[in-house]
Coordinates of C-alpha atoms and ligand atoms in Angstrom, one line a residue:
X1100 CA 11.8 14.0 -18.8
X1101 CA 12.5 10.2 -18.3
X1102 CA 11.9 9.6 -14.6
X1103 CA 8.0 9.6 -13.5
X1104 CA 7.7 12.7 -10.9
X1105 CA 3.6 12.0 -10.1
X1106 CA 1.5 13.5 -8.1
X1107 CA 0.8 11.6 -5.0
X1108 CA -2.7 11.6 -4.3
X1109 CA -3.3 9.7 -0.8
X1110 CA -6.9 8.4 1.1
X1111 CA -7.9 6.2 3.9
X1112 CA -9.4 4.3 1.2
X1113 CA -11.7 4.8 -1.8
X1114 CA -12.9 8.1 -1.0
X1115 CA -9.9 10.0 -2.6
X1116 CA -10.9 8.8 -6.0
X1117 CA -14.0 11.9 -5.8
X1118 CA -10.5 14.3 -5.2
X1119 CA -8.5 12.6 -7.6
X1120 CA -10.9 12.3 -10.6
X1121 CA -11.4 16.3 -10.5
X1122 CA -7.8 16.6 -10.3
X1123 CA -7.4 14.7 -13.2
X1124 CA -9.9 16.8 -15.4
X1125 CA -8.7 19.7 -14.3
X1126 CA -4.9 18.9 -14.9
X1127 CA -5.0 15.9 -17.5
X1128 CA -1.7 16.1 -18.9
X1129 CA 0.5 15.4 -14.9
X1130 CA 0.9 11.8 -13.9
X1131 CA -0.9 10.4 -10.7
X1132 CA -0.2 7.8 -8.5
X1133 CA -3.2 7.1 -5.8
X1134 CA -2.5 5.3 -2.8
X1135 CA -6.0 3.9 -0.8
X1136 CA -4.9 2.4 2.6
X1137 CA -8.0 0.3 2.2
X1138 CA -6.8 -2.4 4.8
X1139 CA -6.9 0.2 7.7
X1140 CA -9.7 2.4 6.7
X1141 CA -11.8 3.9 8.4
X1142 CA -9.2 6.5 10.1
X1143 CA -12.4 8.5 11.2
X1144 CA -12.5 6.2 14.4
X1145 CA -8.7 6.4 15.2
X1146 CA -7.0 8.3 17.6
X1147 CA -4.4 11.2 16.8
X1148 CA -1.0 9.1 16.6
X1149 CA -2.1 6.4 14.4
X1150 CA -4.2 8.3 11.9
X1151 CA -0.4 10.5 11.9
X1152 CA 1.7 7.2 11.9
X1153 CA -0.6 5.8 8.8
X1154 CA -0.2 9.2 6.8
X1155 CA 3.2 9.4 7.6
X1156 CA 3.8 6.1 6.2
X1157 CA 1.5 6.7 3.1
X1158 CA 3.3 9.9 2.4
X1159 CA 6.7 8.1 2.6
X1160 CA 5.5 5.8 0.2
X1161 CA 4.4 8.0 -2.0
X1162 CA 7.7 9.9 -2.0
X1163 CA 9.5 6.4 -2.4
X1164 CA 7.6 6.3 -5.6
X1165 CA 9.2 9.8 -7.2
X1166 CA 6.5 11.7 -6.2
X1167 CA 7.4 15.5 -5.4
X1168 CA 4.0 16.6 -4.3
X1169 CA 1.5 14.7 -2.3
X1170 CA -2.5 15.5 -1.9
X1171 CA -4.0 14.3 1.3
X1172 CA -7.1 13.7 -0.3
X1173 CA -9.0 13.0 3.3
X1174 CA -10.3 15.3 5.3
X1175 CA -9.0 13.0 8.7
X1176 CA -5.5 13.1 7.6
X1177 CA -5.7 16.6 6.9
X1178 CA -6.9 17.3 10.4
X1179 CA -4.8 15.1 12.4
X1180 CA -1.6 14.4 10.5
X1181 CA -0.9 17.3 7.8
X1182 CA 0.6 19.9 10.4
X1183 CA 2.6 17.6 12.2
X1184 CA 4.2 16.2 8.6
X1185 CA 4.6 19.8 7.0
X1186 CA 6.4 21.3 10.4
X1187 CA 8.1 18.1 11.7
X1188 CA 8.8 15.8 9.5
X1189 CA 9.3 17.4 6.1
X1190 CA 12.4 19.7 6.7
X1191 CA 14.4 16.8 8.4
X1192 CA 13.8 14.5 5.1
X1193 CA 16.5 14.1 2.9
X1194 CA 14.5 16.1 0.4
X1195 CA 12.8 18.9 2.0
X1196 CA 11.6 20.9 -1.5
X1197 CA 8.9 17.9 -1.5
X1198 CA 5.4 19.2 -0.3
X1199 CA 2.4 17.6 1.4
X1200 CA -1.0 19.6 0.7
X1201 CA -4.2 18.9 2.5
X1202 CA -8.3 19.4 1.5
X1203 CA -9.2 21.6 4.4
X1204 CA -7.4 24.8 4.2
X1205 CA -8.7 25.1 0.6
X1206 CA -12.2 24.3 1.3
X1207 CA -12.4 26.6 4.2
X1208 CA -11.1 29.4 2.0
X1209 CA -14.0 29.5 -0.2
X1210 CA -17.1 27.3 1.3
X1211 CA -18.5 30.5 3.4
X1212 CA -19.3 32.2 0.0
X1213 CA -21.6 29.2 -0.6
X1214 CA -23.9 30.6 2.3
X1215 CA -26.3 33.3 2.2
X1216 CA -27.7 32.5 5.7
X1217 CA -24.4 32.5 7.2
X1218 CA -25.1 28.6 8.8
X1219 CA -22.9 26.0 7.2
X1220 CA -23.5 22.3 8.1
X1221 CA -20.4 20.0 8.2
X1222 CA -20.7 16.2 7.9
X1223 CA -17.6 14.6 8.4
X1224 CA -16.0 11.6 10.0
X1225 CA -15.8 11.6 14.0
X1226 CA -12.0 12.5 13.5
X1227 CA -12.7 15.4 11.4
X1228 CA -15.7 16.8 13.7
X1229 CA -13.5 16.4 16.9
X1230 CA -10.3 18.1 15.7
X1231 CA -12.6 20.9 15.0
X1232 CA -10.5 22.2 11.9
X1233 CA -13.3 23.3 10.2
X1234 CA -14.8 26.0 13.1
X1235 CA -11.4 26.9 13.5
X1236 CA -10.0 27.4 10.0
X1237 CA -13.5 28.7 8.4
X1238 CA -13.4 31.1 11.5
X1239 CA -10.4 32.8 10.0
X1240 CA -11.7 33.5 6.8
X1241 CA -15.5 33.7 7.5
X1242 CA -15.5 35.0 11.0
X1243 CA -19.0 35.9 10.5
X1244 CA -20.3 32.3 9.7
X1245 CA -22.0 29.8 12.0
X1246 CA -20.5 26.5 11.9
X1247 CA -23.1 23.2 12.7
X1248 CA -20.7 19.9 12.5
X1249 CA -21.9 16.1 12.8
X1250 CA -19.8 12.9 12.3
X1251 CA -21.4 10.2 10.7
X1252 CA -19.5 7.4 11.7
X1253 CA -21.2 4.8 9.3
X1254 CA -21.1 6.7 6.4
X1255 CA -17.0 5.6 5.5
X1256 CA -18.4 1.8 6.5
X1257 CA -21.4 2.2 4.0
X1258 CA -19.3 3.0 0.9
X1259 CA -16.1 0.7 1.6
X1260 CA -17.9 -2.0 2.0
X1261 CA -20.4 -0.9 -1.5
X1262 CA -23.5 -1.0 0.5
X1263 CA -24.6 2.4 -0.3
X1264 CA -25.5 1.0 -3.6
X1265 CA -28.2 -0.8 -1.9
X1266 CA -30.8 1.9 -1.2
X1267 CA -32.8 0.0 1.4
X1268 CA -29.4 -0.5 3.9
X1269 CA -28.1 3.3 3.0
X1270 CA -31.0 5.6 3.1
X1271 CA -31.8 5.0 6.6
X1272 CA -28.1 5.6 7.7
X1273 CA -27.7 8.7 5.5
X1274 CA -31.2 10.0 6.9
X1275 CA -30.7 9.8 10.3
X1276 CA -27.8 12.2 10.1
X1277 CA -29.3 14.7 8.0
X1278 CA -32.2 15.1 10.0
X1279 CA -29.7 15.3 12.9
X1280 CA -27.6 18.3 11.6
X1281 CA -30.7 20.2 10.3
X1282 CA -31.9 20.1 14.2
X1283 CA -29.2 21.7 15.0
X1284 CA -30.7 25.3 13.2
X1285 CA -33.5 26.1 10.8
X1286 CA -31.0 28.5 8.7
X1287 CA -28.5 26.0 7.6
X1288 CA -28.7 26.8 3.7
X1289 CA -25.1 25.0 2.8
X1290 CA -23.9 21.4 3.9
X1291 CA -20.3 20.5 3.1
X1292 CA -19.5 17.1 2.6
X1293 CA -15.8 17.2 4.5
X1294 CA -14.7 13.6 4.0
X1295 CA -13.9 12.4 0.7
X1296 CA -16.2 9.7 0.6
X1297 CA -19.6 11.1 0.7
X1298 CA -19.8 12.3 -2.4
X1299 CA -20.1 8.7 -3.5
X1300 CA -23.3 8.9 -1.4
X1301 CA -24.5 12.5 -3.2
X1302 CA -27.4 11.0 -5.5
X1303 CA -28.9 9.9 -2.4
X1304 CA -28.4 12.9 0.0
X1305 CA -29.6 15.3 -2.4
X1306 CA -32.7 13.3 -2.9
X1307 CA -33.4 13.9 0.5
X1308 CA -33.0 17.5 1.1
X1309 CA -34.9 20.3 0.1
X1310 CA -33.5 21.7 -3.2
X1311 CA -33.0 25.4 -1.3
X1312 CA -30.3 23.7 0.6
X1313 CA -26.7 23.7 -1.2
X1314 CA -24.7 20.0 -0.9
X1315 CA -21.1 21.1 -1.5
X1316 CA -18.3 18.6 -2.6
X1317 CA -14.5 19.0 -2.3
X1318 CA -13.0 17.5 -5.5
X1319 CA -13.7 21.0 -7.5
X1320 CA -12.8 22.9 -4.8
X1321 CA -9.5 21.4 -3.9
X1322 CA -8.7 21.2 -8.2
X1323 CA -9.0 24.6 -8.7
X1324 CA -6.5 25.2 -5.6
X1325 CA -3.7 23.1 -6.8
X1326 CA -4.0 24.8 -10.4
X1327 CA -3.7 28.1 -8.5
X1328 CA -0.9 26.0 -6.5
X1329 CA 1.1 25.5 -9.4
X1330 CA 0.9 28.8 -11.2
X1331 CA 2.0 30.6 -7.9
X1332 CA 4.8 27.4 -7.9
X1333 CA 6.7 26.9 -11.1
X1334 CA 9.4 25.1 -9.6
X1335 CA 7.1 22.5 -8.3
X1336 CA 4.8 22.6 -11.9
X1337 CA 8.1 22.1 -13.6
X1338 CA 9.4 19.3 -11.5
X1339 CA 6.3 17.0 -12.7
X1340 CA 6.4 14.4 -14.8
X1341 CA 3.6 15.5 -17.5
X1342 CA 2.9 11.9 -19.8
X1343 CA -1.1 12.0 -18.3
X1344 CA -0.8 8.6 -16.7
X1345 CA -2.4 7.2 -13.6
X1346 CA -1.7 4.4 -11.6
X1347 CA -3.7 2.8 -8.6
X1348 CA -2.5 1.5 -5.1
X1349 CA -4.1 -0.2 -2.3
X1350 CA -2.9 -1.7 0.8
X1351 CA -6.1 -3.8 0.6
X1352 CA -7.6 -6.4 -1.7
X1353 CA -6.7 -5.5 -5.5
X1354 CA -10.0 -7.1 -6.5
X1355 CA -12.0 -5.0 -3.7
X1356 CA -10.4 -1.8 -4.8
X1357 CA -10.8 -2.4 -8.4
X1358 CA -14.7 -3.4 -8.0
X1359 CA -15.1 -0.2 -6.0
X1360 CA -12.8 1.9 -8.2
X1361 CA -14.1 0.9 -11.3
X1362 CA -17.6 1.8 -10.5
X1363 CA -17.1 5.6 -9.4
X1364 CA -14.3 5.9 -11.7
X1365 CA -16.5 5.1 -15.0
X1366 CA -13.7 2.8 -16.8
X1367 CA -11.9 -0.2 -15.9
X1368 CA -9.0 0.7 -13.0
X1369 CA -6.1 -1.6 -12.5
X1370 CA -4.9 -1.8 -9.2
X1371 CA -1.4 -3.0 -7.1
X1372 CA -0.8 -4.3 -4.1
X1373 CA 1.4 -2.5 -1.8
X1374 CA 2.7 -3.5 2.0
X1375 CA 3.2 -0.6 4.3
X1376 CA 5.1 -1.2 7.4
Ligands
DGL423 N1 -12.2 9.8 3.5 C1 -11.6 10.1 4.5 C2 -12.0 11.7 4.7 O1 -12.2 12.4 4.0 C3 -12.3 9.1 5.2 C4 -11.7 8.7 6.7 C5 -12.1 7.4 7.0 O2 -11.5 6.6 6.4 O3 -12.6 7.4 8.1 O4 -12.1 11.9 6.0

């Protein structure tokens, strides 16, 4: 195959790297293009129309790079833009056989199995929590489980700024939200980090919670779901190029992206700048 047809992975910033890392680990032969809209992060406090418009621009840009498949590695974009893009935009595009997938559906398909008490805590952005996507989707697969949600509006800025590396700054911000979530119900035994930025806070979160509370991140869940999707869709699997290359693009500063991404990726990351309309 001479033309690259990578899997596009999109997030409002650095968070989607936590998903990309697991995708590359599970499906290392494929090519990937990561796009972080760091210039306009965070998406969490933005209204539906804005998140939809930014996400659509990003998806169109990834399509223009040759991606037949795009993963919205962002809960906020998955909650606010995915359905409209799938149902309204994709069918009228020049190539309607391209696909866009999100992270909420694969997560809600399995997260109920993690909880014995039946009480699941969901931590996400204001946009994700207000959309009620998690309670609505989870009820389809696990009607007997209870969902307790909380928005953590300060957590994405904590990650994007790099302040999460400073425990003195990060710990009080993280602790306040955990206390507030657990106050909603004594039986919460599973906490889902329903924002792809939050796994960067995982060690701090884990250390603050009792060991009998399971803290679940989405990367592996999404990767497993993509493996299954590609098995079910050999026509897509065959379209994707497989040179094992990963490239990184940001709408923000490449220096800042490289600094944050390299730390997380564990190897030097070279970022390219892109302007979206
Ligand atoms: N990583 C995005 C998510 O999963 C963060 C959204 C934001 O920019 O607020 O929701």
